[in-house]
Amino acid sequence: MTRTDPSTTSLPAFAGRHVGPRADDVEAMLRVVGQPSLEALLDTAVPAGIRASSTVDVAPAASEAAVLAELRELAGRNEVVTSMIGLGYYGTITPTVIQRGVLENPAWYTAYTPYQPEISQGRLEALLNFQTMVAELTALETAGSSLLDEATAAAEAMTLMHRATRAKPDAVLVVDVHAFPQTVAVVSTRARPLGIDVVVADLDGVDSSDALRQVAGGRDVFGVLVQYPGADGLLRDFRALTAAAHEAGALLAAAADLLALTLVVPPGEWGADIAVGTTQRFGVPMGFGGPHAGYLAVRSGLERQLPGRLVGVSVDSAGHPAYRLALQTREQHIRREKATSNICTAQVLLAVMASMYAVYHGPEGLRAIAEHVHGKALVLAAALRAGGVDVLDGVFFDTVTARVPGRAVDIVAAARDRGVNLRLVDDDTVSLSVDETTTDEHTKAALDAFAMSPAGWIAVAPMEEEAFRRTSAYLTHPVFHEHRSETQLLRYLRRLADKDFALDRGMIPLGSCTMKLNATTEMLAITWPEFANLHPFAPAEQTEGIRALVDELAGWLCEITGYDAVSLQPNAGSQGEFSGLLAIRAFHEANGQADRRVCLIPASAHGTNAASAVMAGMTVVVVRTAPDGTVDLDDLRAKVEQHREDLAAVMVTYPSTHGVYEDTITELCALVHDAGGQVYVDGANLNALIGLAKPGRFGADVSHLNLHKTFCIPHGGGGPGVGPVAVRTHLAAYLPNHPLDPGAGPATGVGPVAAAPYGSAGILPISWAYVRLMGGEGLSYATQVAVLNANYVAARLREHYPVLYAGTAGLVAHECILDLRSITKETGVTVDDVAKRLVDYGFHAPTMSFPVAGTLMVEPTESEDKGELDRFCDAMIAIREEIAAVAAGEVAVGDSMLRHAPHTAAALAGGWDHPYDRATAVFPAGVQADAKYWPPVGRVDGAYGDRHLVCSCPPPEAFED
Ligand SMILES: *Cc1c(COP(=O)(O)O)cnc(C)c1O
């Protein structure tokens, strides 16, 4: 049966909005591909052995209006209560111009990771602002462009300190007893598989290396992690501790609150080597735990050790400053099992929001907010003390801890009745955290729960304690001073967004990344207060709606994948991989086979796979790729045999990263199972499987999915993401859990892998809405058209560029690899040249040199219509003709349009010494002058930027001609 237009079949109406090609387009494209029907195409492309017997049995599709009504109903089951819980999550006011201009603006949220710097200058500038903001507030030299959350940033700091100190095998990490409990738990989850011992200790009075060694049980210490201010609210002077750590050859990392740092002496000034934390309270709603941008900053000398992405300043072909991602060679996609971190997708959109919050408020504005917060906390402490309550003694910023022997539960309940959530520390202790949104009514209600009333009001209060008072300046760069009126900020946001190429301009044909439609209806609910303003540790009875949504989505993901249990906690694909491998590890340990530690990974795998395996304490053994691109089964057989005793798992991507449905997958699963190993299927390519095959049924034991690829969460310019891990029953006991939420995972779980129980829960309504709008049939139809679109591109381009791999009948799966290697050899034209020339044609480049160097990988997705696919194919064919001119000797490659691409408006207006004319350079075939995308900079010099590393905002003079 041929599926045709949704309007003429049983397909849901929304499927016709989500899927690009119309019915007659589908027919025409099938003819080009040489297949009689969609069914025939899939029957030929997908091995019969893996086709799922049943369809996808999720709730029948509903209309956009109906889905919004259902979301309203779910939202209504959440109760938004003023939060004074603290612990790294605070109420914050998102300036509405930022909410609408960034968070709700497709020009920002539909952008891809800025690997192509020429079309990403806007978000790179925003990220550089973020780095500058973090570096200056922490008083450390270099900050990265975001991590996943505070707890995982602390775990990254641990491994950084371990590497940088070349720690001895028995050296330990000492963690401050006042660190946030979720941070201690995540750090412990990450330490365990690496064989690192974590000692939680009271560090008060530790002022020598001997004393430090003593709290570490007499062992060497490689790192110390402190919380500043502590979970109890107190600011501690860590100068002596830091000196002691350094004396012991250890490094010290401080988990620090950026808002507090506007008032108090920052970690860099008291000697910390590293600072980590969250930027949530800089205008990013709590969202029941995420997403928010975590940060990590280091002192000079450690910048080349930073995990994750780092924006740097370089120059373009005209010598003008231009931004780019720096030191890419550190990253997992290059270093694989030698990588220092598996982080790939980070939190770009949220980092942009936080940086804009600083741009909007400037240093005085931030300081005023901090003084408001501090003032209210002083009011609380004074009133409690006046009422005879024992308040923890010491200097605090925003959090007051009260000792109320035997009364804590009652007081928290009384506060809840008055509309305020307090933190129940234990039966005798309550703490109260103040934030930007706290009003006098809130403080009054909180005090009323203690049967007390405020003794007086303080509007704002500077840090009164001189030893902690910050005197150094911060955010001095003009960018934090120039955009204070809403008009100015509005225009700044617009100016930056205009520099970038996102899905709202055209196709982003990235292999392995599934840049599909992020529908408006899917996006709407994330900013509703009932989802946005929930604290992740709020009482369960206040969060019924979001919990129901989480459960329902998890159930649908099980149905779609054929697995039995899902955890939505991992906040990126990389974290899902780590979680899945931890489950495998725990399973072997439970079976008395703790020695099973070898992870077989094909040479073609995504870099995160190998990096995650190492983080899970496994040894990576690489399996060769056969000449046809499939996993070399003979090599696999040999390696399985060789590791019969210590095989933990094989980690494969399906369909393969080469974009082919390998028909050997069931055999591969059986081989590994027979040898006692587990099968991990990287589910990032699930867009080629939904409704066709279920990994949980064709032999795999565990997969992670990427909701920011297959399930419509926008890429955000490089994050947020959600990377659920899905397992079969025998691994379900080893999924992540959370110390502060028993409902978030099995009691026997491996510990948390993210700070919040449900990770980036705030964006789950997007994927929930996608499944709800599409229904099982719509989801299956999307897969079919995704495969058709990829085969259509392959069919149209094959005679111009060799398609590297194909399966049965020359068909590919949902993406195809265009092989430029022979072209490069003959003409000198590189994949870079083609990628940059595509910018002149108004396209984002495909994925470059992954999984095979010298190739381009194209994944059109089902959302691109035939017109856009044709525009892309026509551009690629026209570029092939430009290459032919080089081959024919008509123009030297060094003088060609290809090599000088992309062409800027400035280059056009300046002196012109090229052998080709201006019009052909900027308005090549198919490009309309009135719809032209102008890249703001010429080709960016990567090597220069790495040699002259600059990772904060350059002075304005740098941009003068
Ligand atoms: C994107 C991707 C990943 C990593 O996911 P992140 O969310 O970026 O961490 C892993 N494997 C494959 C095949 C991918 O395409």
PDB file of C-alpha atoms in Angstrom, residues 470-594:
ATOM      1  CA  ARG A 470      33.977  41.588  46.690  1.00  0.00           C
ATOM      2  CA  THR A 471      35.856  44.717  45.669  1.00  0.00           C
ATOM      3  CA  SER A 472      36.982  43.794  42.161  1.00  0.00           C
ATOM      4  CA  ALA A 473      35.064  44.847  39.076  1.00  0.00           C
ATOM      5  CA  TYR A 474      33.258  42.479  36.736  1.00  0.00           C
ATOM      6  CA  LEU A 475      31.438  42.629  33.420  1.00  0.00           C
ATOM      7  CA  THR A 476      33.428  45.653  32.353  1.00  0.00           C
ATOM      8  CA  HIS A 477      33.211  44.901  28.632  1.00  0.00           C
ATOM      9  CA  PRO A 478      30.977  47.337  26.700  1.00  0.00           C
ATOM     10  CA  VAL A 479      28.597  44.536  25.707  1.00  0.00           C
ATOM     11  CA  PHE A 480      27.400  44.445  29.319  1.00  0.00           C
ATOM     12  CA  HIS A 481      26.722  48.199  29.261  1.00  0.00           C
ATOM     13  CA  GLU A 482      25.396  49.029  25.815  1.00  0.00           C
ATOM     14  CA  HIS A 483      22.073  47.248  25.576  1.00  0.00           C
ATOM     15  CA  ARG A 484      20.076  48.485  28.524  1.00  0.00           C
ATOM     16  CA  SER A 485      16.980  49.841  26.862  1.00  0.00           C
ATOM     17  CA  GLU A 486      14.623  47.202  25.542  1.00  0.00           C
ATOM     18  CA  THR A 487      14.949  48.683  22.076  1.00  0.00           C
ATOM     19  CA  GLN A 488      18.699  48.245  22.181  1.00  0.00           C
ATOM     20  CA  LEU A 489      18.510  44.683  23.449  1.00  0.00           C
ATOM     21  CA  LEU A 490      15.795  43.790  20.953  1.00  0.00           C
ATOM     22  CA  ARG A 491      18.035  44.988  18.155  1.00  0.00           C
ATOM     23  CA  TYR A 492      21.121  43.287  19.545  1.00  0.00           C
ATOM     24  CA  LEU A 493      19.254  39.966  19.650  1.00  0.00           C
ATOM     25  CA  ARG A 494      18.000  40.518  16.120  1.00  0.00           C
ATOM     26  CA  ARG A 495      21.419  41.519  14.843  1.00  0.00           C
ATOM     27  CA  LEU A 496      23.030  38.371  16.248  1.00  0.00           C
ATOM     28  CA  ALA A 497      20.234  36.076  15.047  1.00  0.00           C
ATOM     29  CA  ASP A 498      20.479  37.584  11.561  1.00  0.00           C
ATOM     30  CA  LYS A 499      24.104  36.495  11.315  1.00  0.00           C
ATOM     31  CA  ASP A 500      23.163  32.853  11.734  1.00  0.00           C
ATOM     32  CA  PHE A 501      21.723  30.232   9.473  1.00  0.00           C
ATOM     33  CA  ALA A 502      19.071  28.170  11.265  1.00  0.00           C
ATOM     34  CA  LEU A 503      16.178  25.929  10.168  1.00  0.00           C
ATOM     35  CA  ASP A 504      13.967  28.993   9.806  1.00  0.00           C
ATOM     36  CA  ARG A 505      16.060  29.971   6.760  1.00  0.00           C
ATOM     37  CA  GLY A 506      16.579  26.650   5.064  1.00  0.00           C
ATOM     38  CA  MET A 507      17.571  23.049   5.194  1.00  0.00           C
ATOM     39  CA  ILE A 508      20.314  21.882   7.553  1.00  0.00           C
ATOM     40  CA  PRO A 509      21.244  18.578   5.924  1.00  0.00           C
ATOM     41  CA  LEU A 510      23.312  17.198   8.777  1.00  0.00           C
ATOM     42  CA  GLY A 511      24.026  13.531   8.823  1.00  0.00           C
ATOM     43  CA  SER A 512      23.501  11.893  12.212  1.00  0.00           C
ATOM     44  CA  CYS A 513      21.741  14.913  13.657  1.00  0.00           C
ATOM     45  CA  THR A 514      18.175  14.808  12.333  1.00  0.00           C
ATOM     46  CA  MET A 515      17.457  18.523  12.007  1.00  0.00           C
ATOM     47  CA  LYS A 516      13.700  18.147  11.523  1.00  0.00           C
ATOM     48  CA  LEU A 517      10.761  20.439  12.182  1.00  0.00           C
ATOM     49  CA  ASN A 518      10.368  21.751  15.731  1.00  0.00           C
ATOM     50  CA  ALA A 519       6.701  22.538  15.478  1.00  0.00           C
ATOM     51  CA  THR A 520       5.306  25.616  17.194  1.00  0.00           C
ATOM     52  CA  THR A 521       2.582  23.666  18.950  1.00  0.00           C
ATOM     53  CA  GLU A 522       5.217  21.319  20.355  1.00  0.00           C
ATOM     54  CA  MET A 523       7.135  24.293  21.738  1.00  0.00           C
ATOM     55  CA  LEU A 524       4.274  26.230  23.289  1.00  0.00           C
ATOM     56  CA  ALA A 525       3.910  24.573  26.672  1.00  0.00           C
ATOM     57  CA  ILE A 526       7.519  24.850  27.808  1.00  0.00           C
ATOM     58  CA  THR A 527       7.098  28.453  28.918  1.00  0.00           C
ATOM     59  CA  TRP A 528       3.803  27.919  30.719  1.00  0.00           C
ATOM     60  CA  PRO A 529       4.428  28.675  34.386  1.00  0.00           C
ATOM     61  CA  GLU A 530       2.927  25.318  35.437  1.00  0.00           C
ATOM     62  CA  PHE A 531       5.819  23.563  33.696  1.00  0.00           C
ATOM     63  CA  ALA A 532       8.493  26.281  33.794  1.00  0.00           C
ATOM     64  CA  ASN A 533       8.290  27.249  37.454  1.00  0.00           C
ATOM     65  CA  LEU A 534       8.474  23.886  39.213  1.00  0.00           C
ATOM     66  CA  HIS A 535      11.394  23.188  41.521  1.00  0.00           C
ATOM     67  CA  PRO A 536      12.804  19.685  40.858  1.00  0.00           C
ATOM     68  CA  PHE A 537      12.578  18.815  44.549  1.00  0.00           C
ATOM     69  CA  ALA A 538       9.073  20.194  45.055  1.00  0.00           C
ATOM     70  CA  PRO A 539       6.730  17.764  46.829  1.00  0.00           C
ATOM     71  CA  ALA A 540       5.362  15.072  44.506  1.00  0.00           C
ATOM     72  CA  GLU A 541       1.762  16.122  45.110  1.00  0.00           C
ATOM     73  CA  GLN A 542       2.533  19.514  43.530  1.00  0.00           C
ATOM     74  CA  THR A 543       4.007  17.989  40.379  1.00  0.00           C
ATOM     75  CA  GLU A 544       1.426  15.389  39.377  1.00  0.00           C
ATOM     76  CA  GLY A 545       0.942  16.788  35.890  1.00  0.00           C
ATOM     77  CA  ILE A 546       4.577  16.726  34.833  1.00  0.00           C
ATOM     78  CA  ARG A 547       5.049  13.324  36.462  1.00  0.00           C
ATOM     79  CA  ALA A 548       2.105  11.961  34.480  1.00  0.00           C
ATOM     80  CA  LEU A 549       3.622  13.428  31.313  1.00  0.00           C
ATOM     81  CA  VAL A 550       6.987  11.826  32.105  1.00  0.00           C
ATOM     82  CA  ASP A 551       5.370   8.438  32.721  1.00  0.00           C
ATOM     83  CA  GLU A 552       3.287   8.575  29.594  1.00  0.00           C
ATOM     84  CA  LEU A 553       6.223   9.620  27.412  1.00  0.00           C
ATOM     85  CA  ALA A 554       8.388   6.887  28.923  1.00  0.00           C
ATOM     86  CA  GLY A 555       5.678   4.352  28.135  1.00  0.00           C
ATOM     87  CA  TRP A 556       5.420   5.528  24.527  1.00  0.00           C
ATOM     88  CA  LEU A 557       9.193   5.359  24.117  1.00  0.00           C
ATOM     89  CA  CYS A 558       9.094   1.740  25.351  1.00  0.00           C
ATOM     90  CA  GLU A 559       6.391   0.934  22.829  1.00  0.00           C
ATOM     91  CA  ILE A 560       8.275   2.661  20.010  1.00  0.00           C
ATOM     92  CA  THR A 561      11.601   0.951  20.763  1.00  0.00           C
ATOM     93  CA  GLY A 562      10.452  -2.413  22.054  1.00  0.00           C
ATOM     94  CA  TYR A 563      12.237  -1.970  25.361  1.00  0.00           C
ATOM     95  CA  ASP A 564      10.738  -2.523  28.794  1.00  0.00           C
ATOM     96  CA  ALA A 565      11.904   0.449  30.860  1.00  0.00           C
ATOM     97  CA  VAL A 566      13.119   3.981  30.165  1.00  0.00           C
ATOM     98  CA  SER A 567      14.870   6.634  32.227  1.00  0.00           C
ATOM     99  CA  LEU A 568      14.450  10.204  31.044  1.00  0.00           C
ATOM    100  CA  GLN A 569      17.136  11.503  33.390  1.00  0.00           C
ATOM    101  CA  PRO A 570      20.169  11.682  31.022  1.00  0.00           C
ATOM    102  CA  ASN A 571      20.331  15.216  29.650  1.00  0.00           C
ATOM    103  CA  ALA A 572      22.178  14.442  26.415  1.00  0.00           C
ATOM    104  CA  GLY A 573      22.878  11.429  24.227  1.00  0.00           C
ATOM    105  CA  SER A 574      26.337  11.096  25.717  1.00  0.00           C
ATOM    106  CA  GLN A 575      24.826  10.813  29.190  1.00  0.00           C
ATOM    107  CA  GLY A 576      22.377   8.191  27.973  1.00  0.00           C
ATOM    108  CA  GLU A 577      25.314   6.182  26.637  1.00  0.00           C
ATOM    109  CA  PHE A 578      27.109   6.435  29.948  1.00  0.00           C
ATOM    110  CA  SER A 579      23.960   5.353  31.816  1.00  0.00           C
ATOM    111  CA  GLY A 580      23.371   2.395  29.521  1.00  0.00           C
ATOM    112  CA  LEU A 581      26.940   1.197  29.879  1.00  0.00           C
ATOM    113  CA  LEU A 582      26.715   1.573  33.661  1.00  0.00           C
ATOM    114  CA  ALA A 583      23.631  -0.655  33.571  1.00  0.00           C
ATOM    115  CA  ILE A 584      25.566  -3.274  31.602  1.00  0.00           C
ATOM    116  CA  ARG A 585      28.424  -3.060  34.065  1.00  0.00           C
ATOM    117  CA  ALA A 586      26.121  -3.438  37.064  1.00  0.00           C
ATOM    118  CA  PHE A 587      24.381  -6.401  35.392  1.00  0.00           C
ATOM    119  CA  HIS A 588      27.664  -8.254  34.929  1.00  0.00           C
ATOM    120  CA  GLU A 589      28.691  -7.457  38.488  1.00  0.00           C
ATOM    121  CA  ALA A 590      25.385  -8.781  39.818  1.00  0.00           C
ATOM    122  CA  ASN A 591      26.046 -12.001  37.907  1.00  0.00           C
ATOM    123  CA  GLY A 592      29.444 -12.358  39.496  1.00  0.00           C
ATOM    124  CA  GLN A 593      31.167 -11.369  36.257  1.00  0.00           C
ATOM    125  CA  ALA A 594      32.748  -8.100  37.261  1.00  0.00           C
TER     126      ALA A 594
END
